[in-house]
GROMACS .gro file of C-alpha atoms in nm:
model
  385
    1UNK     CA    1  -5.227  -3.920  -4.006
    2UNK     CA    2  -4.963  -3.701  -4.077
    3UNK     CA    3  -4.816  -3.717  -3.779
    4UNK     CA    4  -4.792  -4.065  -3.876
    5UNK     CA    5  -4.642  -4.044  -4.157
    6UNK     CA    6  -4.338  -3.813  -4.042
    7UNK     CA    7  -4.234  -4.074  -3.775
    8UNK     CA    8  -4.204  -4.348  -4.017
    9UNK     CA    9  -4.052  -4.110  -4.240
   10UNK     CA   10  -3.802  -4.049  -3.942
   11UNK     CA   11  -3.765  -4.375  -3.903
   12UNK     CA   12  -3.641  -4.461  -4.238
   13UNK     CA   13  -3.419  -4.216  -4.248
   14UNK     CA   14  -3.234  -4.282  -3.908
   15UNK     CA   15  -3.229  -4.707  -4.008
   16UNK     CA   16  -3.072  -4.593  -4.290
   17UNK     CA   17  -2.783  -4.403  -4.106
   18UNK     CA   18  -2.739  -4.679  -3.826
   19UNK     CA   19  -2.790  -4.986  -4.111
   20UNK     CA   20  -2.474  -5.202  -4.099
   21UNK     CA   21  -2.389  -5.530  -3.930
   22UNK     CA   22  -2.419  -5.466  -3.580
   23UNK     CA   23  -2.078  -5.556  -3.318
   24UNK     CA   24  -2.125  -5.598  -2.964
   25UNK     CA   25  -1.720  -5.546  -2.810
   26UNK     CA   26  -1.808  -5.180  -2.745
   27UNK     CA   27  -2.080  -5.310  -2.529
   28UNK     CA   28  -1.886  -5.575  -2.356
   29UNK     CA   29  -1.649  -5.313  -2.267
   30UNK     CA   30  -1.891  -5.092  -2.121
   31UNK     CA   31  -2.009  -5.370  -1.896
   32UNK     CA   32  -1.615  -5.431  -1.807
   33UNK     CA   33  -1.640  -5.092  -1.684
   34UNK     CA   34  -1.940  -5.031  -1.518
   35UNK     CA   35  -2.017  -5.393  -1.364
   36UNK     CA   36  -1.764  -5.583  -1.443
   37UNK     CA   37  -1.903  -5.883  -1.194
   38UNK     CA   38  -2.124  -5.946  -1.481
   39UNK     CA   39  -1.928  -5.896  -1.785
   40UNK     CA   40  -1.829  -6.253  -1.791
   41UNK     CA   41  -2.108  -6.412  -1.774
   42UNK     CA   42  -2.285  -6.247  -2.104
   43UNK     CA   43  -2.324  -6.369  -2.418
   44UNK     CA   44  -2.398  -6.132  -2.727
   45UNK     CA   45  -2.582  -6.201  -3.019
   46UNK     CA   46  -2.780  -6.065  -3.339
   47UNK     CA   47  -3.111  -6.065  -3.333
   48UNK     CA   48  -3.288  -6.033  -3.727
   49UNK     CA   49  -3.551  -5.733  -3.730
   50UNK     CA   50  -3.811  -5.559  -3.869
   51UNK     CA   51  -3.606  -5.239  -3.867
   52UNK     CA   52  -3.714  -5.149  -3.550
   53UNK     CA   53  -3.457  -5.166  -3.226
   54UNK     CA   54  -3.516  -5.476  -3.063
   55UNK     CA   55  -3.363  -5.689  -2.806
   56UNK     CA   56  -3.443  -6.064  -2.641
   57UNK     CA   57  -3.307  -6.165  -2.261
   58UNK     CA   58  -3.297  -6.519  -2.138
   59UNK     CA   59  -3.080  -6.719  -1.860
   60UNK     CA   60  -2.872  -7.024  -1.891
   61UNK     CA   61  -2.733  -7.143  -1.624
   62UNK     CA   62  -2.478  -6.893  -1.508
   63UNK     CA   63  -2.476  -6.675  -1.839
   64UNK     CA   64  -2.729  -6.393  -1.909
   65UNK     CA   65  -2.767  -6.384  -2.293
   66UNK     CA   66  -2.902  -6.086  -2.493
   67UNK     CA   67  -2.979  -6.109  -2.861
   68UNK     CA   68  -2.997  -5.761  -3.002
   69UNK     CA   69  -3.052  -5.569  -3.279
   70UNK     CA   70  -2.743  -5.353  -3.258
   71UNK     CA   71  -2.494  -5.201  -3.025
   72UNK     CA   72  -2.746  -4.964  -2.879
   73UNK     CA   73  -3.030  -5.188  -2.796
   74UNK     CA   74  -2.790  -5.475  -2.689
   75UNK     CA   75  -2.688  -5.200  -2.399
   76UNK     CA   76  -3.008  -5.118  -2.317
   77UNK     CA   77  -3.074  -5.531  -2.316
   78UNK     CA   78  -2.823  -5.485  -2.012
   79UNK     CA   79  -2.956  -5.227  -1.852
   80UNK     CA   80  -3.295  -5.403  -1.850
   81UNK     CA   81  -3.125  -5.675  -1.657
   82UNK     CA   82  -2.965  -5.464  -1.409
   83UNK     CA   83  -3.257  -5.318  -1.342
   84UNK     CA   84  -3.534  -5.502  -1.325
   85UNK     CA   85  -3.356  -5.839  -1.226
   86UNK     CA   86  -3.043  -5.751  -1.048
   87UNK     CA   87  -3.225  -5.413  -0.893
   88UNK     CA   88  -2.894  -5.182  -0.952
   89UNK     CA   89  -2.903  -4.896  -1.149
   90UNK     CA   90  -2.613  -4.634  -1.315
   91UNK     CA   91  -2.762  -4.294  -1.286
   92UNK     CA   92  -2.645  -3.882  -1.177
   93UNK     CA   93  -2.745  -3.955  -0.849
   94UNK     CA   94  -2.512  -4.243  -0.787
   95UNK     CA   95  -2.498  -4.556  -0.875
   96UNK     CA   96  -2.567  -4.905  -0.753
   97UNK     CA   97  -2.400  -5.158  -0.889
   98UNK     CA   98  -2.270  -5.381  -0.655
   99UNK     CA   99  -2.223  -5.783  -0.763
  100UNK     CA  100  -2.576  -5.914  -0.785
  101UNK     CA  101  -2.440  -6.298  -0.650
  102UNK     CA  102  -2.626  -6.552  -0.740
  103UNK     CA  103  -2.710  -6.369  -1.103
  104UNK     CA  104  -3.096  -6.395  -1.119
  105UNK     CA  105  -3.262  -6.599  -1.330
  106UNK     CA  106  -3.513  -6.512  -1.600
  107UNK     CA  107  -3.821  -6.738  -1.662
  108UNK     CA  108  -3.938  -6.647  -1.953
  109UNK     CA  109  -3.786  -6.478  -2.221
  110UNK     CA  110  -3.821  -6.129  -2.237
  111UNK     CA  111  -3.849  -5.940  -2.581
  112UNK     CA  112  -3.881  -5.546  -2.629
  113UNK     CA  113  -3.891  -5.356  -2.883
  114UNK     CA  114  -3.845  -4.973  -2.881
  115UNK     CA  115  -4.151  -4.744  -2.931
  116UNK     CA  116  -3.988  -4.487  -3.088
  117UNK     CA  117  -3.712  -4.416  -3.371
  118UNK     CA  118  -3.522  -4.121  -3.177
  119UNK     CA  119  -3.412  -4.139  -2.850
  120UNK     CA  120  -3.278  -3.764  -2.824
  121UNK     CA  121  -3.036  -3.620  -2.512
  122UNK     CA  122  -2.895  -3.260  -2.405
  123UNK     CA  123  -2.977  -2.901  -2.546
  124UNK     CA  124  -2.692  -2.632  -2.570
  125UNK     CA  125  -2.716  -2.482  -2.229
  126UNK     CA  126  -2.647  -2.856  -2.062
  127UNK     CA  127  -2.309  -2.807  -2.240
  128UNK     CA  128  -2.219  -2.549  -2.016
  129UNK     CA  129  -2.419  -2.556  -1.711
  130UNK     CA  130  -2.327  -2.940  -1.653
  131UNK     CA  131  -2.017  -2.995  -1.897
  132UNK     CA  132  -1.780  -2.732  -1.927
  133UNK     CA  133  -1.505  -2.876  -1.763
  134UNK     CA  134  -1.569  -3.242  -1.837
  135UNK     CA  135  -1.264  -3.458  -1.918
  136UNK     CA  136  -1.347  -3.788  -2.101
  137UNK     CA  137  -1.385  -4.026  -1.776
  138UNK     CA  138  -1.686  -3.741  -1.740
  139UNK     CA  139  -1.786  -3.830  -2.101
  140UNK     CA  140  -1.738  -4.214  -2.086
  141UNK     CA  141  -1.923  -4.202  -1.828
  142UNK     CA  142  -2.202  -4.007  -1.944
  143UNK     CA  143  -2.250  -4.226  -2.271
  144UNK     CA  144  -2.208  -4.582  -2.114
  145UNK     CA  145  -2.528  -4.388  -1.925
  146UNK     CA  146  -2.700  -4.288  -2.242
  147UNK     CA  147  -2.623  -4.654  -2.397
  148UNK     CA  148  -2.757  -4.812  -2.143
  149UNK     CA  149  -3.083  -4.579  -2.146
  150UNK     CA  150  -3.150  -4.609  -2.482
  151UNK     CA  151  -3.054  -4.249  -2.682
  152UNK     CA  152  -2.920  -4.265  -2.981
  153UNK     CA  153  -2.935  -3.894  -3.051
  154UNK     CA  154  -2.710  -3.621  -2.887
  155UNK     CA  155  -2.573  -3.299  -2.941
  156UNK     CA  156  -2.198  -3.279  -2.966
  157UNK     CA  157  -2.093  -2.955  -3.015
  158UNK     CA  158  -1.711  -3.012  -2.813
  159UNK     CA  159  -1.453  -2.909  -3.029
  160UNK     CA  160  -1.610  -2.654  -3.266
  161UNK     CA  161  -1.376  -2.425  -3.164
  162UNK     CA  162  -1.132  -2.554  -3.428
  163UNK     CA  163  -1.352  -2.577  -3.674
  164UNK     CA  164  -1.405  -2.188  -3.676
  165UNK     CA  165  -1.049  -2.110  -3.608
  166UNK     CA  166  -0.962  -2.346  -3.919
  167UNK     CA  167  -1.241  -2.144  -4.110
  168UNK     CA  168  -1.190  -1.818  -3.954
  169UNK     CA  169  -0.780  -1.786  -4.069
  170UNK     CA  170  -0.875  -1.903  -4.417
  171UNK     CA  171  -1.119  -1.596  -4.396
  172UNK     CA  172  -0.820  -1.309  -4.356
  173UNK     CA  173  -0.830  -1.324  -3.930
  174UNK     CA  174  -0.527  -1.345  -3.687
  175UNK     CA  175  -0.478  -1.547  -3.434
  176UNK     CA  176  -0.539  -1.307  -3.158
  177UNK     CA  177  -0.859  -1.182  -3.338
  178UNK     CA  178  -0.949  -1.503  -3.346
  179UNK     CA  179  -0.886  -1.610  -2.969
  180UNK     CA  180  -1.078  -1.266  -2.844
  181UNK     CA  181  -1.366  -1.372  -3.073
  182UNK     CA  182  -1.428  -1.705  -2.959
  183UNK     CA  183  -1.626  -1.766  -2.651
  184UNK     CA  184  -1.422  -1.926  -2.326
  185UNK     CA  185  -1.532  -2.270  -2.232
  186UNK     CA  186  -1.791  -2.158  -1.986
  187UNK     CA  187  -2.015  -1.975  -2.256
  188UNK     CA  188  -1.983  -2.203  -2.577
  189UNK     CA  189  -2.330  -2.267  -2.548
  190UNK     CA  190  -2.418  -1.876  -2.592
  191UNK     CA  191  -2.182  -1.814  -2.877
  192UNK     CA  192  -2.352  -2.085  -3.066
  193UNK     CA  193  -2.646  -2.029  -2.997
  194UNK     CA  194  -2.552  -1.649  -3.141
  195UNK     CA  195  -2.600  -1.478  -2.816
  196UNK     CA  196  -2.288  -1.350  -2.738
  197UNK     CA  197  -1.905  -1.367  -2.925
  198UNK     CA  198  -1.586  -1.380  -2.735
  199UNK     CA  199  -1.696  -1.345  -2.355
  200UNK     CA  200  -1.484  -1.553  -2.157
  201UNK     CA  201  -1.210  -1.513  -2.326
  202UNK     CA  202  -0.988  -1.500  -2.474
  203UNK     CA  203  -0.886  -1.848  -2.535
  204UNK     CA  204  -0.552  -2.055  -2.592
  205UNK     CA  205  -0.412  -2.261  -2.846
  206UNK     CA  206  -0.401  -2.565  -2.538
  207UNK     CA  207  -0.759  -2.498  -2.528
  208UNK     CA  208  -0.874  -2.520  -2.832
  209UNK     CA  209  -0.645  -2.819  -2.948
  210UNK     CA  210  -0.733  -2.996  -2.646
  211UNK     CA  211  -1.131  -2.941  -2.723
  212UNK     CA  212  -1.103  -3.098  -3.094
  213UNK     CA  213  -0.934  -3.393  -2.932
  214UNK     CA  214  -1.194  -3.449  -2.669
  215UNK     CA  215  -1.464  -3.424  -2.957
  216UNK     CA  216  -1.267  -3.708  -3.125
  217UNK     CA  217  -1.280  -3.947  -2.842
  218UNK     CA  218  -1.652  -3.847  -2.817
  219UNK     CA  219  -1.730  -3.912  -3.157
  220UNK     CA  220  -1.552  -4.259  -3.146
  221UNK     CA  221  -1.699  -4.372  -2.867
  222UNK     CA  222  -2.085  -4.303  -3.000
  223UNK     CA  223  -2.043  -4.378  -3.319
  224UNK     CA  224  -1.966  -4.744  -3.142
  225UNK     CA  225  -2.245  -4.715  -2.900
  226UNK     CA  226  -2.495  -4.658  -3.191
  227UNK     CA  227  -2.507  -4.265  -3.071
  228UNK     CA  228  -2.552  -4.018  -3.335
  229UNK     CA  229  -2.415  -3.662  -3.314
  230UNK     CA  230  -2.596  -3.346  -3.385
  231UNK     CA  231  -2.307  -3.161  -3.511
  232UNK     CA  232  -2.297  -2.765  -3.566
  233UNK     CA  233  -2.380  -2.649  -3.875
  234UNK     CA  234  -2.350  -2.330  -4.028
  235UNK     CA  235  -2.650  -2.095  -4.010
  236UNK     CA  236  -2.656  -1.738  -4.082
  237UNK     CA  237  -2.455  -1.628  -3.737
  238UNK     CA  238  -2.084  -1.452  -3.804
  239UNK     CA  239  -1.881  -1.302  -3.611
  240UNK     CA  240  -1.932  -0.882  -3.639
  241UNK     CA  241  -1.584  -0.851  -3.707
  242UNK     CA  242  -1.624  -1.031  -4.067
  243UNK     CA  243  -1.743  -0.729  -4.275
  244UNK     CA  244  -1.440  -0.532  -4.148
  245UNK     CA  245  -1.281  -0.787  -4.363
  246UNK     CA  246  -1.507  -0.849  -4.653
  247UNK     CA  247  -1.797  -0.669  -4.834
  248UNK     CA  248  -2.064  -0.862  -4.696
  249UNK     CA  249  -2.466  -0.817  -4.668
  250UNK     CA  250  -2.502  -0.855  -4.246
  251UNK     CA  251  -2.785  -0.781  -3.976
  252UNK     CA  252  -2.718  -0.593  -3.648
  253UNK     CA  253  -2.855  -0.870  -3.445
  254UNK     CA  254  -2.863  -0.619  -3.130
  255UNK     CA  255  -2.770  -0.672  -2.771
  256UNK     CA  256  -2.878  -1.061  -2.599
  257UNK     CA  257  -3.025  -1.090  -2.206
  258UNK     CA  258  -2.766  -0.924  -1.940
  259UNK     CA  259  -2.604  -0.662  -2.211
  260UNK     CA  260  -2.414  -0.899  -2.423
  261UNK     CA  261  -2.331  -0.816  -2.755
  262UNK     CA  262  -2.470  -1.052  -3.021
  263UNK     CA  263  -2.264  -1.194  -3.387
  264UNK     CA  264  -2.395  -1.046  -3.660
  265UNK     CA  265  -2.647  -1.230  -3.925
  266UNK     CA  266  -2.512  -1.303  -4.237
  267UNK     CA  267  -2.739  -1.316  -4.489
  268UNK     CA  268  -2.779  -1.650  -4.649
  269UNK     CA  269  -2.861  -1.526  -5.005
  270UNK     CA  270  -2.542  -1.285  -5.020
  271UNK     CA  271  -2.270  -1.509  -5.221
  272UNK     CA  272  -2.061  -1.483  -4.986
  273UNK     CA  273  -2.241  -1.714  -4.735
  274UNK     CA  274  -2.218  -2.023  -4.965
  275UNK     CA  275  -1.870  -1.968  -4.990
  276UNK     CA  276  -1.779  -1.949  -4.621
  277UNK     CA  277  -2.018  -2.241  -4.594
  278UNK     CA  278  -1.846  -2.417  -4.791
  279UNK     CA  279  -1.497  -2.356  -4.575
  280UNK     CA  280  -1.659  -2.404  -4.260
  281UNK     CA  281  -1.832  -2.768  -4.351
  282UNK     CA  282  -1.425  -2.863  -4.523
  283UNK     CA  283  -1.272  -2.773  -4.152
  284UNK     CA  284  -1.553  -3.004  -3.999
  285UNK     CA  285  -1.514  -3.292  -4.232
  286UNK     CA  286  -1.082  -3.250  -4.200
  287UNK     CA  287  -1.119  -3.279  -3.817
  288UNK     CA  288  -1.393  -3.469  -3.734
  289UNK     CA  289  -1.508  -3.669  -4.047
  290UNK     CA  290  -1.823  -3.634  -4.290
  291UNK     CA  291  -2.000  -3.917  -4.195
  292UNK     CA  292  -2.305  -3.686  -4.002
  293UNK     CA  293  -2.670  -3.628  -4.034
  294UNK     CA  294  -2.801  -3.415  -3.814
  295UNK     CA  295  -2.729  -3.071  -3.759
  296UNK     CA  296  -2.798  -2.768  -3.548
  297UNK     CA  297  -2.825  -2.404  -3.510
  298UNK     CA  298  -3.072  -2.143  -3.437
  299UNK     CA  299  -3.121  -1.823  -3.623
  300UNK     CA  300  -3.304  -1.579  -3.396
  301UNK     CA  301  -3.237  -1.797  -3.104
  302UNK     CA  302  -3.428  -1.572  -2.820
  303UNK     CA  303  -3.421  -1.269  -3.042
  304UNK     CA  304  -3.231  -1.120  -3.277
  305UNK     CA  305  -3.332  -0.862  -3.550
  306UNK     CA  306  -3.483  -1.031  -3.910
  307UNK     CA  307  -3.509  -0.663  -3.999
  308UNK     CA  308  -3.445  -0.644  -4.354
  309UNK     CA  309  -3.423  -1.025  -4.346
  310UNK     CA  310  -3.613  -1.275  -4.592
  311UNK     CA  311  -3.640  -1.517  -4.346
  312UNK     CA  312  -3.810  -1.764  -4.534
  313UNK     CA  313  -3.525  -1.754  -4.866
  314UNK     CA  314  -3.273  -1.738  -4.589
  315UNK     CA  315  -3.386  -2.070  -4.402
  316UNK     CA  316  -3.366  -2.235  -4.786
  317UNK     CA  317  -3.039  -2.159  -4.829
  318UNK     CA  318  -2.903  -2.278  -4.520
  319UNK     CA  319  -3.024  -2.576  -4.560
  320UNK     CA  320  -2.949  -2.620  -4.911
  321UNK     CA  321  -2.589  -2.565  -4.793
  322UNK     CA  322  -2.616  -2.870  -4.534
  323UNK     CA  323  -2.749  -3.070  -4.769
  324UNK     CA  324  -2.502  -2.982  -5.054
  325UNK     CA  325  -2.223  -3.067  -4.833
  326UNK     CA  326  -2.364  -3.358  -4.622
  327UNK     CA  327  -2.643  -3.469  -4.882
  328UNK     CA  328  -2.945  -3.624  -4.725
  329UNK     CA  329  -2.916  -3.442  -4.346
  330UNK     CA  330  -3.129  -3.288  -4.132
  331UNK     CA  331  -3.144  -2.977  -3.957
  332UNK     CA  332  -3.217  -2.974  -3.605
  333UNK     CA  333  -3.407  -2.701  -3.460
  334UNK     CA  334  -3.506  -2.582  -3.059
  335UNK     CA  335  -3.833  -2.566  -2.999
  336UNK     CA  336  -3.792  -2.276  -2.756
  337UNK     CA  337  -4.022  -1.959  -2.723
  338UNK     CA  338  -4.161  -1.848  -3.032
  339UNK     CA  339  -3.817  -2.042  -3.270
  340UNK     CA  340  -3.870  -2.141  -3.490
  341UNK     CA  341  -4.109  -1.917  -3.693
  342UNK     CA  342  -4.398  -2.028  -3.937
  343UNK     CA  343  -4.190  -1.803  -4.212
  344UNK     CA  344  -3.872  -1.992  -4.123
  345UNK     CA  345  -4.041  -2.322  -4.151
  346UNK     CA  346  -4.168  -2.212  -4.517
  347UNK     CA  347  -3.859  -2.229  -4.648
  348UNK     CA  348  -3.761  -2.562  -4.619
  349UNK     CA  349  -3.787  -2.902  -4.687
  350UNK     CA  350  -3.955  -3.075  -4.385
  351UNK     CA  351  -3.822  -3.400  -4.454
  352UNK     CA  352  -3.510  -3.311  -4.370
  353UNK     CA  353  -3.621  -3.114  -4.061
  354UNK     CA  354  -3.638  -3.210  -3.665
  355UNK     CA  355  -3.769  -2.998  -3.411
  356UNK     CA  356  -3.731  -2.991  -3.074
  357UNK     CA  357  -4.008  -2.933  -2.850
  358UNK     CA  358  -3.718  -2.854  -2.584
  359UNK     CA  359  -3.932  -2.776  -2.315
  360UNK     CA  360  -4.261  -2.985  -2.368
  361UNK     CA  361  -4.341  -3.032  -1.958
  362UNK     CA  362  -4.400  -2.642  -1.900
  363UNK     CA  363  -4.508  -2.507  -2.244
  364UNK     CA  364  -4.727  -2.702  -2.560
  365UNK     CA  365  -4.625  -2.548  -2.874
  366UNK     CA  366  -4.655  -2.871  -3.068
  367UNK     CA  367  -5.024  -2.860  -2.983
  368UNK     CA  368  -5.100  -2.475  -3.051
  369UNK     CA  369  -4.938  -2.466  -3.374
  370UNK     CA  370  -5.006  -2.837  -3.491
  371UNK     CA  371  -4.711  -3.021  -3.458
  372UNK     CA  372  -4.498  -2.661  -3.552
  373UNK     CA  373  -4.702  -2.666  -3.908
  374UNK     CA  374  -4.670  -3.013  -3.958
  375UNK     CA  375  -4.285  -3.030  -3.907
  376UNK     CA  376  -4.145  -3.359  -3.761
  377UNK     CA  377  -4.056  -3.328  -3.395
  378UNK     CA  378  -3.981  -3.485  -3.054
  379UNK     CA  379  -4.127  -3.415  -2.747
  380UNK     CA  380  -3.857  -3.316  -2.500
  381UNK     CA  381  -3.849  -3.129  -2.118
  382UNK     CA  382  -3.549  -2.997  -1.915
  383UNK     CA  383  -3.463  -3.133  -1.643
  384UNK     CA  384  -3.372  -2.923  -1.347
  385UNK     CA  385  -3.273  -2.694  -1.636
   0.00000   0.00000   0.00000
């Protein structure tokens, strides 16, 4: 029953982000794009609902029509076609999508609704393994896929490096200290995750600018597809250079898998945190915008020291940051080894929590620990890691 309860809860809260009057030209380009045989002969329109994402597909004549709830389910209304009428298919192992001539008819109408709220896609480490070099025809690609399959829930953690070299200079740091402590663009992933600082590197200026104006296309484009972004938010991880520059309460966090040096843990209930939180969420919102929702970051992410740590008063305050800056968001947390803790979970409000049981197919930690204490989550595996 509780379980229950948490997924309508999530889906109230995620109808209420995506709530407006839906438009379909983002998904008319797509199908320019991707099958553009086709994109003539559709006609788009809204479908009333329950709240729920819903779309209808019937045939007249020589036009495929799909009534839709919004943006997102109108592309998977088109993907449904494709598929199970047309038999072609977008996907990473190719694609086939060849003119389907005549376009086949349907029957009957054909109505589906979507069984769940959150349709969630990628975890840190696909950022780097799969998309460290991606330009944006590697992006738009990759969300017309995720349109057409349904998400509507991804991490987007391009162009942070900005965002801490915007927060990092109004914190006393140079330029060059700042390059060397940023991670280069094969290893993002690790630096956020607080596993290593400035391997890689160092970075450029080029870089970096041409990062935060990737993220901006990115952000565009989802935001039309119905795709929310799990931004980056700011939890506890610093870099260990920061208390050469300012009296500040931090944690050794030790040495991360293959001798790396891990970021230091600032401690959330030190004054200072709210303070740099407060820097670091202004950068975000002057480059990328405020309207967000969901947020991420791991303290402890496969280790870490919470010696001398409250863990539990720490948690609260990070999230009382994210929610004093973007009111009403949640924090979005990998369900990966033993993160996150009972004691972490304590301190926070668990409506404004998701968890990610990141690797559900191999390991069952929403069943051993009861849906992570009664915490709303999503069942998730890795594919191929």
């Amino acid at each position: 029953m509780k379980r229950y309860i948490f997924l309508i809860f999530l889906f109230i809260i995620f109808s209420s982000c995506t709530n407006q009057e839906p438009t379909f030209e983002p998904v008319v380009q797509l199908a320019k794009r991707r099958v553009p045989w086709l994109a003539p002969h559709i006609s788009f329109s809204v479908l009333k609902d329950n709240g729920t994402d819903v779309f209808e597909l019937s045939t007249n004549g020589n036009t495929l029509n799909i009534a839709a709830s919004n943006a997102n389910a109108a592309a998977v209304g088109l993907n449904w076609y494709l598929k199970y009428y047309c038999k072609r298919s977008m996907s990473h192992l190719g694609d086939n999508l060849k003119p389907a001539i005549p376009l086949p008819e349907i029957k009957d109408k054909v109505r589906i609704e979507a069984s769940f709220p959150i349709r969630y896609a990628l975890n840190y480490c696909t950022m780097n393994y799969s998309m460290s070099f991606y330009t944006w025809e590697d992006w738009e690609r990759e969300l017309d896929w995720m349109a057409l399959n349904g998400l509507n829930l991804m991490l987007s953690t391009i162009g942070l490096e900005a965002v801490w070299q915007n927060t990092l200079k109004k914190l006393n740091f140079t330029d060059n200290e700042i390059f060397n402590l940023i991670a280069g663009p094969a290893f993002t992933a690790w630096w956020l995750m607080g596993n290593l600082e400035g391997w890689g590197g160092p970075v450029t200026q080029q870089m970096i600018d041409k990062q935060a104006v990737l993220q901006k296309k990115i952000l565009k484009r989802m935001k039309e597809l119905g795709i929310q972004p799990v931004m980056q938010g700011l939890y506890g991880v610093v870099p260990k250079a920061l208390k050469n520059k300012f009296e500040v309460n931090v944690i050794d966090q030790g040495g991360w898998a293959g001798g790396f040096q891990r970021p230091d843990f600032l401690l959330p209930t030190d004054n200072e945190f709210d303070r740099i939180a407060g820097i670091y969420y202004s950068e975000m919102k002057e480059l990328y915008g405020s309207d967000f929702h969901f947020f991420g970051g791991d303290p402890f992410h496969e280790g870490g020291s919470t010696k001398g740590v409250d863990v539990t008063a720490s948690s609260s305050n990070i999230q009382k940051n994210m929610q004093k800056h973007f009111p009403s968001s949640t924090w979005v947390l990998q369900g990966w080894g033993n993160n996150p803790t009972k004691q972490l979970l304590d301190g926070l409000n668990k409506s404004n929590v998701l968890i990610i049981e990141l690797f559900g197919e191999n390991t069952n930690n929403w069943e051993k620990r009861q849906g992570y204490e009664n915490t709303p989550f999503i069942w998730s595996n890795v594919s191929n890691f």
